[in-house]
């Protein structure tokens, strides 16, 4: 029995989407707002500098939005399996369903979708979120799931991540996700510093900060990957096993981290080997040329210059005046 849009009346709040949630959507909307605002002022930039400005701003915004957005996504690790499994406790009814596991930095999403959706006189379409961040109580969320009467496959997977489980997956994912998130926020701060250095402009130090940004993004990936160092418990449904692998957020963070390395190395190398090309890309040579042109076009009043020269010459004594 449902109210509307497959949301059950005994749920106290809307269930979290597996990959995207409200926070991620807000970050993307802010990014698109800045991008559209910049595209509106692009026609006001003259000549070849228009292309350089477009590349610099769009790449910088892309790095920033990825660093922030992956904090809230739930696909750092993902896994799917199709299995015939029991639907409820104390029931012998079997259903054919797709079971998905989506691991993020702050929690885990477990999805259950029937094939077909309507089976055993019910709509099998679940997506449950269990948070393990330091300000959340995972065991309490799991206990609430038991009270709600969630399907057995969801409770079975969620139990693997509880603190009482012998798998110890909760501690591994919680600590690794915490440090991965912290290093990503440090990368966001260094990205801001790099943009400020480029605007001052101190180009070579901005390149160094891009290298630091890429390094911290790689550190976050290494921190999250430490969960693989410990043996993982098998998640089995009959004869089938649910296997998880790195998801889209992990690979996207890796790609942007490598992009920061490439951009930083390029800026530093051009600073030492081809400074003129680097200044051209950052639209600095034209500004200096205009300054020199303004300095040469200085109006000089010859009357005051000649008068000053006459006053500076020493006066000579005439012997006839003595």
PDB file of C-alpha atoms in Angstrom:
ATOM      1  CA  UNK A   1       0.000   0.000   0.000  1.00  0.00           C
ATOM      2  CA  UNK A   2       1.481   3.333  -1.076  1.00  0.00           C
ATOM      3  CA  UNK A   3       0.563   6.988  -0.911  1.00  0.00           C
ATOM      4  CA  UNK A   4       2.126   8.222  -4.157  1.00  0.00           C
ATOM      5  CA  UNK A   5       5.311   7.781  -6.188  1.00  0.00           C
ATOM      6  CA  UNK A   6       6.103   4.454  -4.451  1.00  0.00           C
ATOM      7  CA  UNK A   7       6.704   6.102  -1.037  1.00  0.00           C
ATOM      8  CA  UNK A   8       5.351   4.065   1.842  1.00  0.00           C
ATOM      9  CA  UNK A   9       3.251   5.857   4.458  1.00  0.00           C
ATOM     10  CA  UNK A  10       5.263   4.515   7.405  1.00  0.00           C
ATOM     11  CA  UNK A  11       8.459   6.204   6.192  1.00  0.00           C
ATOM     12  CA  UNK A  12       9.115   9.331   8.207  1.00  0.00           C
ATOM     13  CA  UNK A  13      11.075  11.107   5.441  1.00  0.00           C
ATOM     14  CA  UNK A  14      12.048  10.895   1.794  1.00  0.00           C
ATOM     15  CA  UNK A  15      14.607   8.201   1.076  1.00  0.00           C
ATOM     16  CA  UNK A  16      18.045   9.273  -0.141  1.00  0.00           C
ATOM     17  CA  UNK A  17      18.880   8.779  -3.817  1.00  0.00           C
ATOM     18  CA  UNK A  18      21.639   6.253  -4.454  1.00  0.00           C
ATOM     19  CA  UNK A  19      24.143   8.492  -6.287  1.00  0.00           C
ATOM     20  CA  UNK A  20      22.812  12.057  -6.229  1.00  0.00           C
ATOM     21  CA  UNK A  21      21.178  13.862  -3.353  1.00  0.00           C
ATOM     22  CA  UNK A  22      20.114  17.420  -2.603  1.00  0.00           C
ATOM     23  CA  UNK A  23      23.630  18.534  -1.599  1.00  0.00           C
ATOM     24  CA  UNK A  24      25.119  17.306  -4.871  1.00  0.00           C
ATOM     25  CA  UNK A  25      22.391  19.001  -6.878  1.00  0.00           C
ATOM     26  CA  UNK A  26      23.006  22.293  -5.028  1.00  0.00           C
ATOM     27  CA  UNK A  27      26.729  22.119  -5.837  1.00  0.00           C
ATOM     28  CA  UNK A  28      26.012  21.445  -9.520  1.00  0.00           C
ATOM     29  CA  UNK A  29      23.477  24.298  -9.704  1.00  0.00           C
ATOM     30  CA  UNK A  30      25.995  26.735  -8.180  1.00  0.00           C
ATOM     31  CA  UNK A  31      28.629  25.582 -10.679  1.00  0.00           C
ATOM     32  CA  UNK A  32      26.248  26.048 -13.614  1.00  0.00           C
ATOM     33  CA  UNK A  33      25.321  29.509 -12.316  1.00  0.00           C
ATOM     34  CA  UNK A  34      28.947  30.635 -12.244  1.00  0.00           C
ATOM     35  CA  UNK A  35      29.557  29.082 -15.652  1.00  0.00           C
ATOM     36  CA  UNK A  36      26.574  30.791 -17.266  1.00  0.00           C
ATOM     37  CA  UNK A  37      27.529  34.111 -15.678  1.00  0.00           C
ATOM     38  CA  UNK A  38      31.019  33.846 -17.131  1.00  0.00           C
ATOM     39  CA  UNK A  39      29.701  32.880 -20.568  1.00  0.00           C
ATOM     40  CA  UNK A  40      27.614  36.069 -20.571  1.00  0.00           C
ATOM     41  CA  UNK A  41      30.718  38.262 -20.209  1.00  0.00           C
ATOM     42  CA  UNK A  42      32.840  36.297 -22.708  1.00  0.00           C
ATOM     43  CA  UNK A  43      31.838  38.549 -25.667  1.00  0.00           C
ATOM     44  CA  UNK A  44      33.357  41.527 -23.829  1.00  0.00           C
ATOM     45  CA  UNK A  45      36.870  40.008 -23.944  1.00  0.00           C
ATOM     46  CA  UNK A  46      38.825  41.005 -27.037  1.00  0.00           C
ATOM     47  CA  UNK A  47      40.914  38.921 -29.397  1.00  0.00           C
ATOM     48  CA  UNK A  48      42.767  35.736 -28.593  1.00  0.00           C
ATOM     49  CA  UNK A  49      42.511  36.382 -24.853  1.00  0.00           C
ATOM     50  CA  UNK A  50      38.868  35.279 -25.042  1.00  0.00           C
ATOM     51  CA  UNK A  51      39.917  31.659 -25.680  1.00  0.00           C
ATOM     52  CA  UNK A  52      42.533  31.733 -22.913  1.00  0.00           C
ATOM     53  CA  UNK A  53      40.062  33.157 -20.395  1.00  0.00           C
ATOM     54  CA  UNK A  54      37.492  30.515 -21.310  1.00  0.00           C
ATOM     55  CA  UNK A  55      39.935  27.637 -20.817  1.00  0.00           C
ATOM     56  CA  UNK A  56      41.267  28.963 -17.519  1.00  0.00           C
ATOM     57  CA  UNK A  57      37.908  29.721 -15.935  1.00  0.00           C
ATOM     58  CA  UNK A  58      36.074  26.584 -17.073  1.00  0.00           C
ATOM     59  CA  UNK A  59      38.915  24.260 -16.037  1.00  0.00           C
ATOM     60  CA  UNK A  60      39.226  25.982 -12.662  1.00  0.00           C
ATOM     61  CA  UNK A  61      35.476  25.745 -12.019  1.00  0.00           C
ATOM     62  CA  UNK A  62      35.499  22.091 -13.075  1.00  0.00           C
ATOM     63  CA  UNK A  63      38.212  21.247 -10.537  1.00  0.00           C
ATOM     64  CA  UNK A  64      36.385  23.080  -7.764  1.00  0.00           C
ATOM     65  CA  UNK A  65      32.965  21.552  -8.401  1.00  0.00           C
ATOM     66  CA  UNK A  66      34.376  18.015  -8.573  1.00  0.00           C
ATOM     67  CA  UNK A  67      36.244  18.400  -5.276  1.00  0.00           C
ATOM     68  CA  UNK A  68      33.065  19.521  -3.517  1.00  0.00           C
ATOM     69  CA  UNK A  69      30.524  17.313  -5.319  1.00  0.00           C
ATOM     70  CA  UNK A  70      32.265  13.976  -4.670  1.00  0.00           C
ATOM     71  CA  UNK A  71      31.970  14.670  -0.950  1.00  0.00           C
ATOM     72  CA  UNK A  72      28.229  13.988  -1.181  1.00  0.00           C
ATOM     73  CA  UNK A  73      27.980  11.366  -3.916  1.00  0.00           C
ATOM     74  CA  UNK A  74      27.356   7.736  -3.053  1.00  0.00           C
ATOM     75  CA  UNK A  75      29.221   5.877  -5.791  1.00  0.00           C
ATOM     76  CA  UNK A  76      32.811   5.658  -4.561  1.00  0.00           C
ATOM     77  CA  UNK A  77      32.217   1.907  -4.577  1.00  0.00           C
ATOM     78  CA  UNK A  78      29.320   0.223  -6.317  1.00  0.00           C
ATOM     79  CA  UNK A  79      28.086  -3.305  -6.864  1.00  0.00           C
ATOM     80  CA  UNK A  80      25.023  -5.013  -8.320  1.00  0.00           C
ATOM     81  CA  UNK A  81      23.743  -8.554  -8.310  1.00  0.00           C
ATOM     82  CA  UNK A  82      20.581 -10.255  -9.553  1.00  0.00           C
ATOM     83  CA  UNK A  83      19.379 -13.068  -7.335  1.00  0.00           C
ATOM     84  CA  UNK A  84      16.393 -15.086  -6.171  1.00  0.00           C
ATOM     85  CA  UNK A  85      16.095 -14.288  -2.499  1.00  0.00           C
ATOM     86  CA  UNK A  86      13.589 -14.256   0.322  1.00  0.00           C
ATOM     87  CA  UNK A  87      11.647 -11.041   0.596  1.00  0.00           C
ATOM     88  CA  UNK A  88      10.576 -10.992   4.237  1.00  0.00           C
ATOM     89  CA  UNK A  89      11.538 -12.709   7.439  1.00  0.00           C
ATOM     90  CA  UNK A  90       9.533 -15.783   8.484  1.00  0.00           C
ATOM     91  CA  UNK A  91       8.308 -16.153   4.894  1.00  0.00           C
ATOM     92  CA  UNK A  92       9.247 -18.752   2.281  1.00  0.00           C
ATOM     93  CA  UNK A  93       8.255 -16.501  -0.637  1.00  0.00           C
ATOM     94  CA  UNK A  94      11.117 -15.874  -3.065  1.00  0.00           C
ATOM     95  CA  UNK A  95      11.453 -12.874  -5.349  1.00  0.00           C
ATOM     96  CA  UNK A  96      13.770 -12.123  -8.243  1.00  0.00           C
ATOM     97  CA  UNK A  97      15.384  -8.737  -7.649  1.00  0.00           C
ATOM     98  CA  UNK A  98      18.386  -6.544  -8.398  1.00  0.00           C
ATOM     99  CA  UNK A  99      20.324  -5.740  -5.233  1.00  0.00           C
ATOM    100  CA  UNK A 100      22.693  -2.785  -5.321  1.00  0.00           C
ATOM    101  CA  UNK A 101      25.298  -1.482  -2.901  1.00  0.00           C
ATOM    102  CA  UNK A 102      26.553   2.117  -3.236  1.00  0.00           C
ATOM    103  CA  UNK A 103      29.281   3.226  -0.832  1.00  0.00           C
ATOM    104  CA  UNK A 104      30.041   6.898  -0.216  1.00  0.00           C
ATOM    105  CA  UNK A 105      32.322   8.791   2.119  1.00  0.00           C
ATOM    106  CA  UNK A 106      29.609   9.347   4.730  1.00  0.00           C
ATOM    107  CA  UNK A 107      27.345   6.329   4.373  1.00  0.00           C
ATOM    108  CA  UNK A 108      25.986   3.512   2.266  1.00  0.00           C
ATOM    109  CA  UNK A 109      22.945   3.165   0.015  1.00  0.00           C
ATOM    110  CA  UNK A 110      21.293  -0.221  -0.420  1.00  0.00           C
ATOM    111  CA  UNK A 111      18.805  -0.627  -3.250  1.00  0.00           C
ATOM    112  CA  UNK A 112      16.337  -3.406  -3.989  1.00  0.00           C
ATOM    113  CA  UNK A 113      14.327  -3.488  -7.206  1.00  0.00           C
ATOM    114  CA  UNK A 114      12.201  -6.419  -8.248  1.00  0.00           C
ATOM    115  CA  UNK A 115      12.178  -8.062 -11.671  1.00  0.00           C
ATOM    116  CA  UNK A 116       9.371  -7.212 -12.293  1.00  0.00           C
ATOM    117  CA  UNK A 117       8.701  -4.469  -9.761  1.00  0.00           C
ATOM    118  CA  UNK A 118       5.302  -5.855  -8.713  1.00  0.00           C
ATOM    119  CA  UNK A 119       5.713  -9.240  -7.018  1.00  0.00           C
ATOM    120  CA  UNK A 120       3.993 -11.040  -4.129  1.00  0.00           C
ATOM    121  CA  UNK A 121       1.263  -8.385  -4.244  1.00  0.00           C
ATOM    122  CA  UNK A 122       3.745  -5.613  -3.377  1.00  0.00           C
ATOM    123  CA  UNK A 123       5.872  -2.983  -5.115  1.00  0.00           C
ATOM    124  CA  UNK A 124       9.511  -3.935  -4.655  1.00  0.00           C
ATOM    125  CA  UNK A 125      11.420  -0.696  -5.153  1.00  0.00           C
ATOM    126  CA  UNK A 126      13.541   0.292  -2.153  1.00  0.00           C
ATOM    127  CA  UNK A 127      16.491   2.584  -1.632  1.00  0.00           C
ATOM    128  CA  UNK A 128      17.718   2.933   1.951  1.00  0.00           C
ATOM    129  CA  UNK A 129      20.522   5.120   3.257  1.00  0.00           C
ATOM    130  CA  UNK A 130      22.580   4.342   6.361  1.00  0.00           C
ATOM    131  CA  UNK A 131      25.041   7.023   7.513  1.00  0.00           C
ATOM    132  CA  UNK A 132      28.293   6.266   9.317  1.00  0.00           C
ATOM    133  CA  UNK A 133      29.775   9.768   9.581  1.00  0.00           C
ATOM    134  CA  UNK A 134      31.046  10.817  13.002  1.00  0.00           C
ATOM    135  CA  UNK A 135      27.878  12.753  13.770  1.00  0.00           C
ATOM    136  CA  UNK A 136      25.599   9.811  12.873  1.00  0.00           C
ATOM    137  CA  UNK A 137      24.703   6.568  14.618  1.00  0.00           C
ATOM    138  CA  UNK A 138      24.765   3.719  12.115  1.00  0.00           C
ATOM    139  CA  UNK A 139      23.498   1.112  14.559  1.00  0.00           C
ATOM    140  CA  UNK A 140      20.542   3.335  15.432  1.00  0.00           C
ATOM    141  CA  UNK A 141      19.679   3.674  11.739  1.00  0.00           C
ATOM    142  CA  UNK A 142      19.891  -0.088  11.376  1.00  0.00           C
ATOM    143  CA  UNK A 143      17.605  -0.561  14.388  1.00  0.00           C
ATOM    144  CA  UNK A 144      15.081   1.817  12.824  1.00  0.00           C
ATOM    145  CA  UNK A 145      15.211  -0.292   9.672  1.00  0.00           C
ATOM    146  CA  UNK A 146      14.335  -3.356  11.718  1.00  0.00           C
ATOM    147  CA  UNK A 147      11.402  -1.538  13.277  1.00  0.00           C
ATOM    148  CA  UNK A 148      10.149  -0.410   9.877  1.00  0.00           C
ATOM    149  CA  UNK A 149      10.192  -3.979   8.636  1.00  0.00           C
ATOM    150  CA  UNK A 150      12.535  -3.460   5.707  1.00  0.00           C
ATOM    151  CA  UNK A 151      12.996  -6.367   3.292  1.00  0.00           C
ATOM    152  CA  UNK A 152      15.416  -9.082   4.307  1.00  0.00           C
ATOM    153  CA  UNK A 153      18.010  -8.427   1.535  1.00  0.00           C
ATOM    154  CA  UNK A 154      18.441  -4.800   2.654  1.00  0.00           C
ATOM    155  CA  UNK A 155      18.768  -5.754   6.314  1.00  0.00           C
ATOM    156  CA  UNK A 156      21.203  -8.527   5.440  1.00  0.00           C
ATOM    157  CA  UNK A 157      23.536  -6.147   3.581  1.00  0.00           C
ATOM    158  CA  UNK A 158      23.162  -3.384   6.177  1.00  0.00           C
ATOM    159  CA  UNK A 159      24.056  -5.804   8.965  1.00  0.00           C
ATOM    160  CA  UNK A 160      27.497  -6.325   7.412  1.00  0.00           C
ATOM    161  CA  UNK A 161      28.357  -2.691   8.221  1.00  0.00           C
ATOM    162  CA  UNK A 162      27.169  -2.574  11.829  1.00  0.00           C
ATOM    163  CA  UNK A 163      29.640  -2.145  14.671  1.00  0.00           C
ATOM    164  CA  UNK A 164      28.651  -5.527  16.143  1.00  0.00           C
ATOM    165  CA  UNK A 165      29.349  -7.388  12.905  1.00  0.00           C
ATOM    166  CA  UNK A 166      32.472  -9.602  12.934  1.00  0.00           C
ATOM    167  CA  UNK A 167      33.315  -8.279   9.455  1.00  0.00           C
ATOM    168  CA  UNK A 168      34.617  -4.957  10.911  1.00  0.00           C
ATOM    169  CA  UNK A 169      33.573  -3.216   7.707  1.00  0.00           C
ATOM    170  CA  UNK A 170      32.006  -0.331   9.625  1.00  0.00           C
ATOM    171  CA  UNK A 171      35.281   0.784  11.211  1.00  0.00           C
ATOM    172  CA  UNK A 172      37.253   0.408   7.985  1.00  0.00           C
ATOM    173  CA  UNK A 173      34.897   2.403   5.810  1.00  0.00           C
ATOM    174  CA  UNK A 174      34.143   5.012   8.468  1.00  0.00           C
ATOM    175  CA  UNK A 175      37.788   5.920   9.156  1.00  0.00           C
ATOM    176  CA  UNK A 176      38.903   5.762   5.523  1.00  0.00           C
ATOM    177  CA  UNK A 177      35.926   7.855   4.402  1.00  0.00           C
ATOM    178  CA  UNK A 178      36.584  10.414   7.132  1.00  0.00           C
ATOM    179  CA  UNK A 179      40.217  10.959   6.144  1.00  0.00           C
ATOM    180  CA  UNK A 180      39.373  10.951   2.439  1.00  0.00           C
ATOM    181  CA  UNK A 181      36.807  13.685   3.039  1.00  0.00           C
ATOM    182  CA  UNK A 182      39.255  15.726   5.156  1.00  0.00           C
ATOM    183  CA  UNK A 183      41.996  15.605   2.510  1.00  0.00           C
ATOM    184  CA  UNK A 184      39.505  16.620  -0.162  1.00  0.00           C
ATOM    185  CA  UNK A 185      38.564  19.713   1.844  1.00  0.00           C
ATOM    186  CA  UNK A 186      42.270  20.555   2.132  1.00  0.00           C
ATOM    187  CA  UNK A 187      42.501  20.159  -1.656  1.00  0.00           C
ATOM    188  CA  UNK A 188      39.597  22.588  -2.003  1.00  0.00           C
ATOM    189  CA  UNK A 189      41.447  25.156   0.138  1.00  0.00           C
ATOM    190  CA  UNK A 190      44.645  24.807  -1.912  1.00  0.00           C
ATOM    191  CA  UNK A 191      42.554  25.195  -5.089  1.00  0.00           C
ATOM    192  CA  UNK A 192      41.248  28.516  -3.752  1.00  0.00           C
ATOM    193  CA  UNK A 193      44.798  29.641  -2.926  1.00  0.00           C
ATOM    194  CA  UNK A 194      45.950  28.680  -6.430  1.00  0.00           C
ATOM    195  CA  UNK A 195      43.229  30.830  -7.989  1.00  0.00           C
ATOM    196  CA  UNK A 196      44.181  33.779  -5.786  1.00  0.00           C
ATOM    197  CA  UNK A 197      47.852  33.425  -6.753  1.00  0.00           C
ATOM    198  CA  UNK A 198      46.962  33.315 -10.442  1.00  0.00           C
ATOM    199  CA  UNK A 199      44.921  36.500 -10.089  1.00  0.00           C
ATOM    200  CA  UNK A 200      47.624  38.468  -8.224  1.00  0.00           C
ATOM    201  CA  UNK A 201      49.440  37.319 -10.516  1.00  0.00           C
ATOM    202  CA  UNK A 202      52.138  35.057  -9.074  1.00  0.00           C
ATOM    203  CA  UNK A 203      52.023  32.372 -11.736  1.00  0.00           C
ATOM    204  CA  UNK A 204      54.752  29.984 -10.626  1.00  0.00           C
ATOM    205  CA  UNK A 205      53.394  29.770  -7.067  1.00  0.00           C
ATOM    206  CA  UNK A 206      49.919  29.203  -8.468  1.00  0.00           C
ATOM    207  CA  UNK A 207      51.358  26.262 -10.385  1.00  0.00           C
ATOM    208  CA  UNK A 208      52.902  24.908  -7.203  1.00  0.00           C
ATOM    209  CA  UNK A 209      49.541  25.117  -5.433  1.00  0.00           C
ATOM    210  CA  UNK A 210      47.911  23.217  -8.307  1.00  0.00           C
ATOM    211  CA  UNK A 211      50.452  20.452  -7.717  1.00  0.00           C
ATOM    212  CA  UNK A 212      49.554  20.474  -4.011  1.00  0.00           C
ATOM    213  CA  UNK A 213      45.847  20.294  -4.927  1.00  0.00           C
ATOM    214  CA  UNK A 214      46.445  17.247  -7.122  1.00  0.00           C
ATOM    215  CA  UNK A 215      48.556  15.643  -4.397  1.00  0.00           C
ATOM    216  CA  UNK A 216      45.826  15.956  -1.771  1.00  0.00           C
ATOM    217  CA  UNK A 217      43.248  14.538  -4.178  1.00  0.00           C
ATOM    218  CA  UNK A 218      45.481  11.515  -4.726  1.00  0.00           C
ATOM    219  CA  UNK A 219      45.939  11.228  -0.945  1.00  0.00           C
ATOM    220  CA  UNK A 220      42.155  11.062  -0.543  1.00  0.00           C
ATOM    221  CA  UNK A 221      42.009   8.178  -3.010  1.00  0.00           C
ATOM    222  CA  UNK A 222      44.783   6.365  -1.186  1.00  0.00           C
ATOM    223  CA  UNK A 223      42.966   6.870   2.109  1.00  0.00           C
ATOM    224  CA  UNK A 224      39.739   5.430   0.728  1.00  0.00           C
ATOM    225  CA  UNK A 225      41.620   2.517  -0.850  1.00  0.00           C
ATOM    226  CA  UNK A 226      42.903   1.339   2.524  1.00  0.00           C
ATOM    227  CA  UNK A 227      39.641  -0.566   3.033  1.00  0.00           C
ATOM    228  CA  UNK A 228      40.941  -3.049   0.471  1.00  0.00           C
ATOM    229  CA  UNK A 229      43.907  -3.935   2.661  1.00  0.00           C
ATOM    230  CA  UNK A 230      41.692  -5.964   5.002  1.00  0.00           C
ATOM    231  CA  UNK A 231      39.768  -9.085   3.999  1.00  0.00           C
ATOM    232  CA  UNK A 232      36.162  -8.292   3.108  1.00  0.00           C
ATOM    233  CA  UNK A 233      33.184 -10.373   4.131  1.00  0.00           C
ATOM    234  CA  UNK A 234      31.281 -12.008   1.307  1.00  0.00           C
ATOM    235  CA  UNK A 235      27.758 -10.768   0.634  1.00  0.00           C
ATOM    236  CA  UNK A 236      25.977 -13.824  -0.734  1.00  0.00           C
ATOM    237  CA  UNK A 237      22.410 -14.398  -1.882  1.00  0.00           C
ATOM    238  CA  UNK A 238      22.152 -18.122  -2.382  1.00  0.00           C
ATOM    239  CA  UNK A 239      24.830 -19.078  -4.877  1.00  0.00           C
ATOM    240  CA  UNK A 240      25.431 -15.532  -6.139  1.00  0.00           C
ATOM    241  CA  UNK A 241      27.845 -13.063  -4.546  1.00  0.00           C
ATOM    242  CA  UNK A 242      27.640  -9.284  -4.525  1.00  0.00           C
ATOM    243  CA  UNK A 243      31.008  -7.865  -5.607  1.00  0.00           C
ATOM    244  CA  UNK A 244      31.857  -4.157  -5.315  1.00  0.00           C
ATOM    245  CA  UNK A 245      34.366  -2.106  -7.275  1.00  0.00           C
ATOM    246  CA  UNK A 246      35.459   1.497  -7.523  1.00  0.00           C
ATOM    247  CA  UNK A 247      32.663   3.713  -8.800  1.00  0.00           C
ATOM    248  CA  UNK A 248      32.359   6.884 -10.845  1.00  0.00           C
ATOM    249  CA  UNK A 249      33.288   9.319  -8.050  1.00  0.00           C
ATOM    250  CA  UNK A 250      36.555   7.494  -7.399  1.00  0.00           C
ATOM    251  CA  UNK A 251      37.638   7.579 -11.044  1.00  0.00           C
ATOM    252  CA  UNK A 252      36.449  11.165 -11.508  1.00  0.00           C
ATOM    253  CA  UNK A 253      38.527  12.287  -8.530  1.00  0.00           C
ATOM    254  CA  UNK A 254      41.533  10.461  -9.963  1.00  0.00           C
ATOM    255  CA  UNK A 255      41.084  12.134 -13.360  1.00  0.00           C
ATOM    256  CA  UNK A 256      40.791  15.634 -11.863  1.00  0.00           C
ATOM    257  CA  UNK A 257      43.793  15.001  -9.611  1.00  0.00           C
ATOM    258  CA  UNK A 258      45.902  14.030 -12.627  1.00  0.00           C
ATOM    259  CA  UNK A 259      44.592  17.100 -14.468  1.00  0.00           C
ATOM    260  CA  UNK A 260      45.827  19.296 -11.603  1.00  0.00           C
ATOM    261  CA  UNK A 261      49.241  17.634 -11.829  1.00  0.00           C
ATOM    262  CA  UNK A 262      49.440  18.216 -15.587  1.00  0.00           C
ATOM    263  CA  UNK A 263      48.307  21.849 -15.285  1.00  0.00           C
ATOM    264  CA  UNK A 264      50.684  22.567 -12.411  1.00  0.00           C
ATOM    265  CA  UNK A 265      53.697  20.984 -14.125  1.00  0.00           C
ATOM    266  CA  UNK A 266      52.883  22.897 -17.328  1.00  0.00           C
ATOM    267  CA  UNK A 267      52.716  26.260 -15.515  1.00  0.00           C
ATOM    268  CA  UNK A 268      55.977  25.660 -13.630  1.00  0.00           C
ATOM    269  CA  UNK A 269      57.789  24.420 -16.761  1.00  0.00           C
ATOM    270  CA  UNK A 270      56.641  27.402 -18.837  1.00  0.00           C
ATOM    271  CA  UNK A 271      57.736  29.761 -16.076  1.00  0.00           C
ATOM    272  CA  UNK A 272      61.321  28.530 -16.339  1.00  0.00           C
ATOM    273  CA  UNK A 273      61.560  27.755 -20.072  1.00  0.00           C
ATOM    274  CA  UNK A 274      59.061  29.984 -21.905  1.00  0.00           C
ATOM    275  CA  UNK A 275      57.853  32.818 -19.710  1.00  0.00           C
ATOM    276  CA  UNK A 276      56.512  34.852 -22.626  1.00  0.00           C
ATOM    277  CA  UNK A 277      54.144  32.065 -23.653  1.00  0.00           C
ATOM    278  CA  UNK A 278      52.935  31.714 -20.059  1.00  0.00           C
ATOM    279  CA  UNK A 279      52.277  35.466 -19.811  1.00  0.00           C
ATOM    280  CA  UNK A 280      50.419  35.347 -23.112  1.00  0.00           C
ATOM    281  CA  UNK A 281      48.157  32.569 -21.852  1.00  0.00           C
ATOM    282  CA  UNK A 282      47.384  34.544 -18.687  1.00  0.00           C
ATOM    283  CA  UNK A 283      46.862  37.735 -20.714  1.00  0.00           C
ATOM    284  CA  UNK A 284      49.708  39.671 -19.072  1.00  0.00           C
ATOM    285  CA  UNK A 285      51.893  40.810 -21.981  1.00  0.00           C
ATOM    286  CA  UNK A 286      49.182  42.988 -23.467  1.00  0.00           C
ATOM    287  CA  UNK A 287      48.669  44.771 -20.142  1.00  0.00           C
ATOM    288  CA  UNK A 288      52.367  45.547 -19.814  1.00  0.00           C
ATOM    289  CA  UNK A 289      52.515  46.836 -23.376  1.00  0.00           C
ATOM    290  CA  UNK A 290      49.625  49.197 -22.679  1.00  0.00           C
ATOM    291  CA  UNK A 291      51.340  50.435 -19.522  1.00  0.00           C
ATOM    292  CA  UNK A 292      54.537  51.180 -21.457  1.00  0.00           C
ATOM    293  CA  UNK A 293      52.520  52.949 -24.119  1.00  0.00           C
ATOM    294  CA  UNK A 294      50.793  55.085 -21.521  1.00  0.00           C
ATOM    295  CA  UNK A 295      54.128  55.968 -19.919  1.00  0.00           C
ATOM    296  CA  UNK A 296      55.607  57.120 -23.253  1.00  0.00           C
ATOM    297  CA  UNK A 297      52.624  59.326 -24.069  1.00  0.00           C
ATOM    298  CA  UNK A 298      53.387  61.885 -21.357  1.00  0.00           C
ATOM    299  CA  UNK A 299      52.691  65.568 -22.024  1.00  0.00           C
ATOM    300  CA  UNK A 300      55.620  67.791 -21.026  1.00  0.00           C
ATOM    301  CA  UNK A 301      55.209  71.524 -20.577  1.00  0.00           C
ATOM    302  CA  UNK A 302      58.428  72.954 -22.019  1.00  0.00           C
ATOM    303  CA  UNK A 303      57.835  76.360 -20.471  1.00  0.00           C
ATOM    304  CA  UNK A 304      58.108  75.060 -16.903  1.00  0.00           C
ATOM    305  CA  UNK A 305      61.013  72.787 -17.831  1.00  0.00           C
ATOM    306  CA  UNK A 306      63.036  75.678 -19.287  1.00  0.00           C
ATOM    307  CA  UNK A 307      62.139  77.903 -16.356  1.00  0.00           C
ATOM    308  CA  UNK A 308      63.335  75.248 -13.943  1.00  0.00           C
ATOM    309  CA  UNK A 309      66.618  74.896 -15.796  1.00  0.00           C
ATOM    310  CA  UNK A 310      67.208  78.642 -15.686  1.00  0.00           C
ATOM    311  CA  UNK A 311      66.588  78.786 -11.956  1.00  0.00           C
ATOM    312  CA  UNK A 312      68.941  75.912 -11.311  1.00  0.00           C
ATOM    313  CA  UNK A 313      71.911  77.649 -13.043  1.00  0.00           C
ATOM    314  CA  UNK A 314      74.216  79.636 -10.637  1.00  0.00           C
ATOM    315  CA  UNK A 315      74.141  83.412 -11.044  1.00  0.00           C
ATOM    316  CA  UNK A 316      77.346  85.181 -12.173  1.00  0.00           C
ATOM    317  CA  UNK A 317      78.573  88.417 -10.554  1.00  0.00           C
ATOM    318  CA  UNK A 318      79.122  91.364 -12.919  1.00  0.00           C
ATOM    319  CA  UNK A 319      82.135  93.442 -11.833  1.00  0.00           C
ATOM    320  CA  UNK A 320      80.488  96.611 -13.155  1.00  0.00           C
ATOM    321  CA  UNK A 321      77.664  96.215 -10.661  1.00  0.00           C
ATOM    322  CA  UNK A 322      79.999  96.207  -7.650  1.00  0.00           C
TER     323      UNK A 322
END
